[in-house]
Amino acid sequence: MSTTGNIAITGIPTTAGPDGSFPLRRELRDLQRNYPDHFNLLVLALKDFQALNESVQTSYYQIAGIHGLPYKPWNNVGSNSDWQSTSGFGGYCTHSSILFLTWHRPYLALFEQALYNSIQKIANQFPQGPLRTKYVEAAKTFRMPYFDWASQPPSGSSAFPSAFTAPSLQVVDVDGKTKSTANPIYRFVFHPVNPSPGDFPRQWSQFPTTVRYPNPRTGQSQDNRVAPILANELASLRTNVSLLLLSYTNFDAFSFNRWDPNMTPGEFGSLEDVHNEIHDRTGGGGHMSSLDVSSFDPLFWFHHTNVDRLWAIWQDLNPDNFLTPRPAPYSTFNSTEGESQTKDTPLTPFWDKSATKFWTSEEIKDTTTTFGYAYPETQEWKYRTGSEYQTSIRQAVTTLYGTNVFANFAAANVQARATEHTELIKSLSLAAPPPSAPITAEKPLLITQEMKASPIPEHLQHLAPNNKYPEWVVNIRAQKHGLHGAFRVIVFLGPIDESDPDSWQTEFNTVGRVSVLGRSTQGPTTTKCAKCITDAADELMISGTVPLTSALLQDIVNENTGLHSLQPEEVVPYLKKELKWKVTMFETGAEKDCGEVPGLRVSVTGTEVTIGEDGLPDYSGVYTVYPEITDGKPGGMRDGEHI
């Protein structure tokens, strides 16, 4: 707290080590397995942080509330503004905006510094002697961990880490004794739900804790539903992340999901789109699936730390590319609708280290000297040149998310479906041995001798003559708030049970989804988000992508499908027959007629990829659209229609 009363967002003040190093934000499973002292501190400190009085500005409740409900000015920022919705203060929303990534970085830094205060407090409560010394030392390098939802989970483990699903955990408590404690990563317990009357509407005040996939009858959280849904679409997700990191070079296209009529077919994806998908797949109508309340679920912070990490990786691969100024689509505490949003637009409500002005996008680009952290992939101080450093990043990306679509298919898709489809697995003996520990940039996926000898497994090389093949992608756009609530467009390749929408998320033929985090802008459930109301009135369109190539490879290997090639002459007629999509609502799971979803257009595009001798993909950047695949289907792009 400064003398002005403004809370400065400092992150964790850090001086670089003698070698220029900074402490790392590590993957949660890596932290739990290999840094037990840090994980122990995380559990105890997060529990302490969550227990703070909900009226304290730096409490878990108040910091989570910045993101949406209860729509109250934080740290008095915005209380004197004309920026209001019809029901009062309109929030700080930057979703579907050029500021999406940059705004969330100081937000995470605020959370991390508040958690770090509890870390320091807890470490110094251990009995004096070696135990306290050990935890005080661990506390110095603690940073907020991330959940890498796109990497291959350890062999035999769940796609959703047990730290998120275990009601209790074993810890060494501050008295030095090992005991069981309630797991603060599992959920947040409101105390109370409405510290001020009306903080939450009935839709959310009915839950005393955060929930995931709440049972429609009892309201009980069904966390066991998350893992199979995450695992089922992992191959497509991994390809999506690889595409974003290795082929997108424009910040605007990479960062946020607002559709622009001038976009090319190769720019429909974004990190925000992938981010939305994880909110959907882990929330299931619970807190994570609603932007109004998602930040109260502890998972939110591990998820968004991973989003920040992926942006940090992209930044260092594209150091000269940053946001393009564009008109503000709405009025805020610091800007008026129509004014240009730039790298110097204030990121309210986050005061900088001086506590006299707000952070800007330009000022938060660097994670190390600004907020005191790096990621396993962004340890630039280890390399002599920028070229060596960027090569290491590309290698890390391909290690984590697949050296190319063929290796990705072998190592990820096959393992995920091994139990149900053993015969298919036997035909793909090329898969690398699964790791027994989390894959990170510092613990790479094992590669077989066959994969080392050739970037494409030998018996699949005919699918990529001269190491070239088409990457197939479904592009989707729709009005964000057109259904007055959040919805998903699920893409399938092959038959499904049309009568059971609840099964679609775990169908074998489900490829992926585009999740649309719309809000209600009419009736008693109208959102208080001022930007969302403006966006709805402007019929804001968003876009997203679902890569198809891994699913096509699966169908090629399964010889019963009749597909033998990735080339257009075979794939186009195959997709005309087998490609389908469905729309369901987040909250109820009910199906919506695709033809009645405002602005929905589904199209298919392809681009040539060349696999280098090192196994890295080189994307041509030239995309061909195939309207004949979708023409005539509800919500499908028609021949001659603008993409």
XYZ file of C-alpha atoms in Angstrom:
643
model
C 0.000 0.000 0.000
C 1.405 3.404 -0.957
C 0.967 6.659 0.906
C -1.755 7.542 -1.615
C -3.788 4.481 -0.651
C -3.289 2.968 -4.089
C -2.117 -0.644 -4.089
C 1.009 -0.950 -6.219
C 1.261 -4.046 -8.407
C 4.894 -5.055 -8.018
C 4.827 -8.796 -8.547
C 7.630 -10.288 -6.464
C 10.544 -7.820 -6.286
C 13.568 -9.740 -7.537
C 17.198 -9.068 -8.353
C 18.712 -11.156 -11.108
C 21.199 -13.820 -10.056
C 24.900 -13.555 -10.940
C 24.175 -15.383 -14.189
C 21.184 -13.164 -14.971
C 18.696 -15.792 -13.826
C 15.235 -15.285 -12.351
C 13.019 -17.712 -10.420
C 10.755 -19.879 -12.567
C 7.029 -20.374 -12.619
C 6.883 -24.170 -12.927
C 4.264 -26.651 -14.112
C 2.058 -27.743 -11.207
C 2.780 -31.470 -11.571
C 6.496 -30.748 -11.872
C 6.330 -28.616 -8.717
C 4.467 -31.294 -6.769
C 6.799 -34.086 -7.878
C 10.217 -32.426 -7.936
C 9.923 -29.385 -5.658
C 7.986 -30.718 -2.659
C 8.971 -27.853 -0.349
C 7.584 -25.295 -2.786
C 4.416 -27.345 -3.244
C 4.014 -27.668 0.520
C 4.263 -23.885 0.853
C 1.768 -23.433 -1.990
C -0.876 -25.519 -0.220
C -0.416 -23.884 3.185
C -0.141 -20.348 1.801
C -3.073 -20.610 -0.604
C -5.184 -21.862 2.282
C -4.058 -18.874 4.366
C -4.696 -16.469 1.481
C -8.193 -17.832 0.860
C -9.040 -17.450 4.553
C -8.449 -13.673 4.595
C -11.474 -11.562 5.445
C -13.393 -10.999 2.242
C -13.573 -7.252 2.867
C -9.773 -6.857 2.682
C -8.731 -5.383 -0.686
C -5.884 -7.878 -1.105
C -7.929 -10.906 -0.054
C -8.526 -13.828 -2.397
C -12.194 -12.822 -2.646
C -11.525 -9.204 -3.567
C -8.788 -9.969 -6.106
C -10.936 -12.651 -7.746
C -13.797 -10.144 -7.889
C -11.815 -7.822 -10.166
C -12.540 -10.182 -13.053
C -16.345 -9.919 -12.909
C -18.853 -10.305 -10.104
C -19.609 -8.639 -7.794
C -18.885 -5.735 -10.218
C -17.518 -3.298 -7.690
C -14.620 -0.884 -8.185
C -11.401 -2.360 -6.819
C -9.018 -0.110 -4.897
C -11.434 2.766 -5.713
C -10.582 2.625 -9.403
C -13.634 3.487 -11.431
C -15.899 4.639 -8.642
C -16.016 8.175 -10.029
C -16.291 7.097 -13.657
C -19.126 7.555 -16.078
C -18.357 4.017 -17.240
C -21.485 2.335 -16.001
C -23.867 -0.347 -17.159
C -27.602 -0.013 -16.654
C -27.191 -1.519 -13.179
C -24.082 0.300 -11.960
C -20.340 -0.187 -12.294
C -19.562 -2.095 -15.489
C -16.312 -3.876 -14.626
C -12.877 -3.996 -16.247
C -13.549 -6.563 -19.000
C -10.926 -6.814 -21.770
C -12.110 -10.077 -23.341
C -12.276 -10.085 -27.147
C -10.063 -7.001 -27.017
C -6.520 -6.116 -28.034
C -5.755 -5.767 -24.302
C -6.795 -9.327 -23.389
C -3.296 -10.731 -22.811
C -1.644 -7.588 -21.517
C -4.386 -6.833 -18.950
C -4.162 -10.301 -17.429
C -0.387 -10.098 -16.839
C -0.501 -7.466 -14.050
C -3.657 -9.169 -12.772
C -1.675 -12.380 -12.291
C 1.193 -10.383 -10.776
C -1.215 -8.955 -8.195
C -2.447 -12.442 -7.308
C 1.120 -13.756 -7.127
C 2.338 -10.979 -4.840
C -0.632 -11.483 -2.499
C 0.004 -15.245 -2.433
C 3.723 -14.579 -1.894
C 2.904 -12.541 1.225
C 1.217 -15.637 2.642
C 4.169 -17.781 1.502
C 6.578 -15.617 3.508
C 4.268 -15.602 6.511
C 3.890 -19.398 6.500
C 7.603 -20.087 5.975
C 8.484 -18.075 9.066
C 5.943 -19.911 11.230
C 7.848 -23.207 11.148
C 9.839 -24.056 14.294
C 13.214 -22.362 14.445
C 16.019 -24.521 13.157
C 16.651 -26.552 10.003
C 12.946 -26.887 9.140
C 12.331 -23.143 9.125
C 15.589 -22.534 7.262
C 14.534 -25.006 4.566
C 11.146 -23.392 3.991
C 12.432 -19.821 4.195
C 14.928 -20.695 1.454
C 12.217 -22.335 -0.644
C 9.991 -19.286 -0.179
C 12.591 -17.024 -1.781
C 12.226 -18.724 -5.153
C 8.533 -19.601 -5.030
C 6.535 -18.441 -8.024
C 2.969 -19.185 -9.108
C 2.808 -22.561 -10.933
C 0.903 -23.168 -14.145
C -1.226 -26.036 -15.466
C -0.097 -26.987 -18.974
C -3.345 -28.433 -20.280
C -1.907 -29.015 -23.789
C 1.085 -31.194 -22.921
C 0.943 -34.980 -22.761
C 0.115 -36.067 -19.187
C 2.470 -38.518 -17.461
C 1.907 -42.196 -18.258
C -0.894 -43.682 -16.215
C -2.034 -40.303 -14.885
C -5.116 -38.220 -15.501
C -5.293 -35.349 -17.973
C -6.617 -33.321 -15.031
C -3.979 -33.288 -12.258
C -4.967 -34.889 -8.964
C -4.068 -31.662 -7.161
C -7.285 -30.188 -8.589
C -9.514 -33.124 -7.637
C -8.280 -34.302 -4.212
C -10.423 -32.885 -1.364
C -7.435 -33.145 0.989
C -3.641 -33.311 0.758
C -0.810 -34.445 3.027
C 1.401 -31.538 4.133
C 4.088 -30.716 6.640
C 2.257 -28.155 8.755
C 3.862 -25.178 10.505
C 4.182 -27.229 13.706
C 6.506 -29.586 11.826
C 4.020 -32.475 11.805
C 2.759 -34.260 8.692
C -1.013 -34.174 8.522
C -3.988 -34.066 6.196
C -5.404 -30.671 5.305
C -8.275 -29.399 3.184
C -6.968 -28.818 -0.343
C -7.250 -25.129 -1.354
C -6.431 -26.004 -4.988
C -9.551 -28.192 -5.110
C -12.016 -25.366 -4.533
C -12.600 -22.027 -2.856
C -14.986 -21.952 0.088
C -16.912 -18.677 0.266
C -17.124 -17.258 3.777
C -19.807 -16.124 3.256
C -21.087 -16.312 -0.332
C -22.431 -12.775 -0.193
C -20.252 -10.690 2.166
C -22.326 -7.761 0.928
C -25.996 -8.403 0.078
C -26.432 -8.981 -3.629
C -22.800 -9.656 -4.507
C -23.962 -12.756 -6.384
C -27.297 -13.529 -8.037
C -29.163 -16.716 -7.158
C -27.478 -18.558 -10.037
C -24.188 -18.432 -8.082
C -25.158 -17.703 -4.480
C -26.647 -21.212 -4.256
C -23.111 -22.629 -4.206
C -21.166 -22.366 -0.915
C -18.001 -23.385 -2.812
C -16.778 -23.197 -6.370
C -17.975 -26.144 -8.471
C -17.129 -27.902 -11.739
C -19.796 -29.709 -13.754
C -22.442 -29.224 -11.051
C -25.081 -31.941 -10.882
C -28.277 -30.310 -12.217
C -30.342 -31.830 -9.397
C -28.063 -31.588 -6.374
C -25.614 -28.882 -7.377
C -22.715 -31.122 -6.322
C -19.454 -30.707 -8.195
C -18.607 -33.579 -10.579
C -14.856 -33.127 -10.998
C -14.501 -36.635 -12.391
C -16.033 -35.428 -15.655
C -13.157 -33.046 -16.423
C -10.328 -35.495 -17.184
C -12.010 -37.558 -19.943
C -13.204 -34.389 -21.664
C -9.715 -32.889 -21.546
C -8.162 -36.121 -22.833
C -10.662 -36.642 -25.644
C -9.680 -33.525 -27.591
C -5.997 -33.402 -26.636
C -4.573 -34.121 -30.108
C -6.456 -31.226 -31.690
C -5.568 -28.925 -28.793
C -1.862 -29.747 -29.056
C -1.902 -28.999 -32.787
C -3.748 -25.742 -32.134
C -1.103 -24.601 -29.648
C 1.696 -25.564 -32.040
C 0.026 -23.684 -34.886
C -0.301 -20.558 -32.762
C 3.252 -20.608 -31.456
C 5.028 -21.606 -34.659
C 2.948 -20.128 -37.501
C 1.274 -16.968 -36.157
C 3.578 -13.952 -36.348
C 1.047 -11.125 -35.905
C 0.236 -10.182 -32.306
C -3.321 -9.085 -33.043
C -4.201 -12.396 -34.711
C -2.360 -14.441 -32.096
C -3.728 -12.727 -29.014
C -7.502 -12.202 -29.118
C -10.560 -13.698 -30.777
C -12.458 -10.734 -32.222
C -13.296 -11.581 -35.850
C -12.366 -9.037 -38.489
C -13.773 -9.195 -42.056
C -10.242 -8.518 -43.301
C -8.801 -11.593 -41.594
C -7.160 -14.233 -43.746
C -8.223 -17.900 -43.464
C -4.989 -18.520 -41.523
C -5.854 -16.050 -38.748
C -9.052 -17.462 -37.241
C -7.272 -18.969 -34.237
C -5.977 -17.109 -31.176
C -4.645 -17.756 -27.710
C -7.885 -16.316 -26.354
C -9.828 -18.911 -28.343
C -7.769 -21.767 -26.841
C -8.127 -20.129 -23.414
C -11.925 -20.108 -23.811
C -11.896 -23.802 -24.635
C -10.236 -24.648 -21.302
C -12.741 -22.531 -19.380
C -15.467 -24.551 -21.070
C -13.948 -28.022 -20.762
C -13.087 -27.633 -17.067
C -16.172 -25.684 -15.998
C -19.122 -27.573 -17.440
C -21.645 -25.000 -16.290
C -19.740 -24.388 -13.051
C -17.690 -21.358 -12.063
C -14.864 -21.815 -14.579
C -17.283 -21.693 -17.508
C -18.602 -18.210 -16.632
C -16.304 -15.197 -16.942
C -18.396 -13.474 -14.266
C -17.193 -15.917 -11.577
C -14.403 -18.047 -13.080
C -11.644 -16.328 -11.097
C -13.036 -17.664 -7.820
C -12.127 -21.234 -8.844
C -8.457 -21.813 -7.890
C -8.006 -23.535 -11.255
C -8.429 -20.135 -12.942
C -5.056 -18.917 -11.672
C -3.122 -21.999 -12.815
C -4.909 -21.830 -16.174
C -4.181 -18.150 -16.745
C -0.571 -18.559 -15.679
C -0.265 -21.059 -18.527
C -1.894 -18.574 -20.914
C 0.673 -15.985 -19.805
C 3.435 -18.559 -20.333
C 2.326 -19.319 -23.888
C 2.282 -15.609 -24.618
C 5.784 -15.231 -23.111
C 7.024 -18.027 -25.383
C 5.427 -16.398 -28.430
C 6.856 -13.004 -27.440
C 10.408 -14.294 -27.490
C 9.846 -15.971 -30.865
C 8.382 -12.717 -32.236
C 10.141 -9.960 -30.272
C 9.407 -7.215 -32.798
C 5.668 -7.752 -33.087
C 3.193 -6.117 -30.735
C -0.336 -4.788 -30.690
C -1.711 -2.523 -33.409
C -3.609 0.568 -32.207
C -7.340 0.360 -32.809
C -10.454 2.227 -31.638
C -11.722 1.372 -28.175
C -15.009 -0.499 -28.665
C -16.341 0.753 -25.331
C -15.764 3.429 -22.704
C -13.747 2.698 -19.572
C -12.418 4.565 -16.564
C -9.487 5.722 -18.696
C -10.708 5.783 -22.289
C -13.736 6.810 -24.270
C -15.446 4.738 -26.921
C -13.806 5.409 -30.284
C -10.492 6.562 -28.827
C -7.484 4.556 -29.916
C -6.405 1.662 -27.695
C -2.621 1.412 -27.894
C 0.369 -0.021 -26.069
C 0.109 3.020 -23.779
C -3.550 2.565 -22.806
C -3.793 2.266 -18.991
C -4.521 -1.261 -17.740
C -7.005 -0.429 -15.005
C -7.276 -1.068 -12.102
C -3.594 -2.007 -11.817
C -1.368 0.713 -10.373
C 2.307 0.422 -11.305
C 5.192 0.259 -8.827
C 4.958 3.991 -8.152
C 1.253 3.643 -7.281
C 0.675 6.956 -9.061
C -0.233 5.712 -12.543
C -1.522 2.542 -14.139
C 0.533 -0.105 -15.868
C 0.411 -0.046 -19.670
C 0.841 -2.863 -22.176
C 4.231 -1.506 -23.209
C 5.496 -1.562 -19.632
C 4.541 -5.160 -18.828
C 6.044 -6.875 -21.882
C 9.052 -8.189 -19.930
C 8.275 -10.693 -17.165
C 11.692 -10.796 -15.474
C 12.746 -7.298 -14.512
C 9.131 -6.095 -14.309
C 7.517 -8.789 -12.181
C 10.368 -11.133 -11.194
C 9.683 -14.421 -12.970
C 10.459 -16.507 -16.040
C 9.270 -19.859 -17.381
C 11.238 -23.044 -18.140
C 11.176 -22.152 -21.840
C 12.137 -18.469 -21.424
C 15.489 -18.726 -19.628
C 17.223 -16.408 -22.075
C 20.234 -15.950 -19.795
C 21.386 -19.501 -20.606
C 22.148 -18.726 -24.257
C 24.951 -16.831 -25.956
C 22.891 -15.454 -28.824
C 19.289 -14.652 -29.618
C 19.354 -17.215 -32.405
C 20.409 -20.013 -30.038
C 17.730 -18.932 -27.608
C 14.952 -18.988 -30.227
C 16.101 -22.390 -31.452
C 15.805 -23.702 -27.900
C 12.263 -22.318 -27.652
C 11.169 -23.969 -30.887
C 12.656 -27.239 -29.705
C 10.824 -26.894 -26.392
C 7.527 -26.208 -28.168
C 7.909 -29.251 -30.392
C 8.979 -31.395 -27.441
C 5.853 -30.456 -25.535
C 3.275 -30.276 -28.319
C 4.594 -32.574 -31.054
C 7.498 -32.213 -33.474
C 4.943 -32.344 -36.312
C 1.401 -33.556 -36.781
C 2.579 -37.135 -37.369
C 4.649 -37.308 -34.192
C 1.916 -35.440 -32.333
C -0.603 -38.017 -33.531
C 1.647 -40.896 -32.510
C 2.650 -39.634 -29.083
C -0.546 -37.918 -27.947
C -3.610 -39.149 -29.781
C -2.644 -42.795 -29.615
C -1.808 -42.781 -25.917
C -5.017 -40.957 -25.040
C -7.121 -43.634 -26.747
C -5.017 -46.673 -25.869
C -7.434 -48.380 -23.519
C -10.477 -48.390 -25.800
C -8.679 -48.918 -29.107
C -5.858 -51.402 -28.489
C -5.818 -52.785 -32.021
C -5.266 -49.323 -33.447
C -2.399 -48.808 -31.022
C -0.739 -52.064 -32.103
C -0.690 -50.816 -35.679
C 1.161 -47.694 -34.506
C 4.204 -49.197 -32.788
C 6.048 -45.981 -33.605
C 4.732 -44.179 -30.512
C 7.386 -42.972 -28.124
C 7.520 -44.605 -24.671
C 5.293 -42.489 -22.421
C 7.103 -40.545 -19.705
C 6.729 -41.422 -16.058
C 7.039 -37.781 -15.042
C 5.465 -34.596 -16.390
C 6.885 -33.454 -19.704
C 8.410 -29.989 -19.387
C 10.937 -28.021 -21.375
C 13.550 -29.396 -18.978
C 12.259 -33.006 -19.157
C 11.679 -33.701 -22.859
C 9.532 -36.438 -24.337
C 11.551 -39.523 -25.229
C 12.002 -39.995 -28.980
C 12.416 -43.430 -30.553
C 15.341 -44.261 -32.848
C 12.860 -44.460 -35.728
C 11.728 -40.903 -35.061
C 15.334 -39.685 -34.864
C 16.138 -41.260 -38.210
C 13.180 -39.613 -39.937
C 10.909 -36.722 -38.942
C 7.944 -38.793 -40.166
C 7.458 -42.449 -39.140
C 8.380 -44.752 -42.013
C 5.002 -46.351 -42.640
C 3.315 -42.915 -42.738
C 5.826 -41.274 -45.064
C 3.642 -41.939 -48.096
C 1.192 -39.417 -46.614
C 3.786 -36.644 -46.848
C 5.720 -37.020 -50.114
C 8.910 -34.961 -50.018
C 8.036 -34.254 -46.378
C 5.108 -32.054 -47.456
C 1.482 -32.445 -46.449
C -1.691 -30.329 -46.114
C -2.689 -29.148 -42.634
C -6.498 -29.163 -42.454
C -8.307 -26.709 -40.162
C -11.945 -25.900 -39.417
C -12.546 -22.148 -39.090
C -15.565 -21.005 -37.079
C -17.061 -17.590 -36.460
C -20.243 -16.526 -34.661
C -21.846 -13.667 -32.774
C -20.363 -13.808 -29.279
C -23.533 -12.855 -27.409
C -25.990 -14.069 -30.042
C -27.473 -16.818 -27.837
C -27.482 -14.693 -24.661
C -25.195 -17.115 -22.904
C -22.048 -19.179 -23.359
C -22.111 -21.917 -25.980
C -19.777 -24.280 -27.788
C -19.479 -25.463 -31.390
C -18.305 -29.084 -31.278
C -16.724 -30.560 -34.409
C -17.037 -34.279 -35.239
C -15.533 -36.535 -37.868
C -17.752 -39.565 -38.282
C -21.046 -40.767 -36.769
C -22.239 -39.781 -33.282
C -25.269 -40.495 -31.130
C -27.462 -37.638 -32.313
C -29.968 -38.201 -29.520
C -27.585 -37.674 -26.576
C -25.936 -34.212 -26.476
C -24.489 -35.017 -23.061
C -22.261 -37.671 -24.653
C -20.835 -35.491 -27.401
C -17.913 -34.169 -25.381
C -16.536 -37.685 -24.895
C -17.518 -39.199 -28.245
C -14.627 -40.986 -29.965
C -15.385 -39.043 -33.145
C -15.250 -35.662 -31.384
C -12.331 -33.676 -32.819
C -12.445 -30.376 -30.957
C -14.469 -27.279 -30.229
C -14.693 -23.531 -30.348
C -16.047 -22.207 -27.050
C -17.926 -18.906 -27.114
C -18.044 -17.149 -23.740
C -21.151 -15.119 -24.446
C -23.294 -13.539 -21.767
C -26.952 -12.792 -21.282
C -27.830 -9.254 -22.332
C -31.576 -9.422 -21.834
C -34.052 -10.265 -19.094
C -33.402 -10.848 -15.376
C -30.045 -12.523 -15.995
C -28.577 -9.567 -17.927
C -24.858 -9.249 -17.281
C -23.439 -6.225 -15.484
C -20.457 -6.241 -17.842
C -20.640 -2.886 -19.655
C -18.306 -3.978 -22.450
C -20.353 -7.114 -23.042
C -23.568 -5.112 -23.365
C -21.895 -2.812 -25.885
C -20.411 -5.769 -27.764
C -23.827 -7.434 -27.954
C -25.402 -4.279 -29.332
C -22.618 -4.108 -31.921
C -23.154 -7.794 -32.800
C -19.505 -8.549 -32.041
C -18.225 -11.579 -33.941
C -15.536 -13.928 -32.630
C -13.565 -16.683 -34.336
C -11.762 -19.897 -33.502
C -10.212 -22.993 -35.026
C -10.306 -26.786 -34.762
C -7.334 -28.575 -36.430
C -8.455 -31.710 -38.277
C -5.263 -33.404 -39.459
C -4.719 -35.652 -36.427
C -8.284 -36.922 -36.719
C -7.809 -37.534 -40.441
C -4.631 -39.512 -39.699
C -6.591 -41.589 -37.231
C -9.160 -42.374 -39.899
C -6.442 -43.221 -42.442
C -4.850 -45.715 -40.040
C -8.282 -47.190 -39.356
C -8.546 -48.800 -42.786
C -12.311 -49.276 -42.504
C -12.977 -45.600 -43.264
C -11.808 -45.709 -46.879
C -9.590 -42.644 -46.439
C -6.020 -43.219 -47.662
C -4.498 -39.787 -48.162
C -4.303 -36.242 -46.775
C -4.497 -34.763 -50.260
C -7.538 -32.647 -51.259
C -8.795 -35.082 -53.904
C -9.531 -37.595 -51.117
C -10.064 -35.365 -48.091
C -12.621 -32.983 -49.631
C -15.207 -35.672 -50.518
C -14.485 -37.445 -47.226
C -15.166 -34.288 -45.211
C -18.297 -33.526 -47.224
C -19.629 -36.845 -45.973
C -18.175 -37.161 -42.465
C -17.644 -33.630 -41.093
C -20.403 -32.320 -38.857
C -20.817 -29.856 -36.001
C -23.271 -29.275 -33.188
C -23.985 -26.340 -30.875
C -24.778 -26.773 -27.171
C -25.169 -24.328 -24.285
C -22.689 -24.315 -21.390
C -25.196 -24.056 -18.569
C -27.784 -26.630 -19.620
C -26.040 -28.718 -22.275
C -29.091 -28.222 -24.483
C -28.597 -28.397 -28.248
C -29.250 -25.348 -30.392
C -30.159 -25.483 -34.074
C -26.986 -24.482 -35.953
C -29.075 -22.628 -38.511
C -30.429 -20.360 -35.787
C -27.085 -19.373 -34.201
C -26.533 -15.716 -35.169
C -23.545 -15.245 -37.432
C -22.427 -18.882 -37.341
C -20.235 -19.804 -40.280
C -18.150 -22.969 -40.381
C -15.544 -23.376 -43.129
C -12.621 -25.677 -43.905
C -9.207 -24.508 -45.025
C -5.849 -26.107 -45.746
C -2.226 -24.998 -45.948
C 0.923 -26.784 -47.064
C 3.407 -27.764 -44.360
C 6.989 -28.844 -44.984
C 8.717 -30.961 -42.338
C 12.399 -30.141 -42.034
C 15.156 -32.633 -41.279
C 14.956 -31.534 -37.650
C 11.263 -32.487 -37.598
C 10.087 -28.888 -37.264
C 7.103 -27.785 -39.369
C 7.376 -24.880 -41.802
C 3.942 -23.460 -42.617
C 3.546 -21.952 -46.083
C 1.097 -19.312 -44.870
C -0.998 -19.769 -48.014
C -4.469 -21.088 -47.165
C -7.042 -22.562 -49.544
C -10.712 -22.535 -48.552
C -12.976 -25.436 -49.588
C -16.577 -24.151 -49.438
C -17.891 -27.281 -51.165
C -17.299 -29.169 -47.890
C -19.664 -26.996 -45.840
C -22.077 -25.595 -48.425
C -25.626 -26.745 -47.725
C -25.023 -27.661 -44.090
C -26.699 -25.540 -41.358
C -24.269 -22.803 -40.355
C -21.821 -23.854 -43.059
C -20.006 -21.451 -45.346
C -21.617 -21.331 -48.772
C -19.873 -21.269 -52.116
C -19.032 -17.670 -53.044
C -19.545 -16.391 -49.480
C -16.925 -14.243 -47.725
C -15.041 -16.287 -45.161
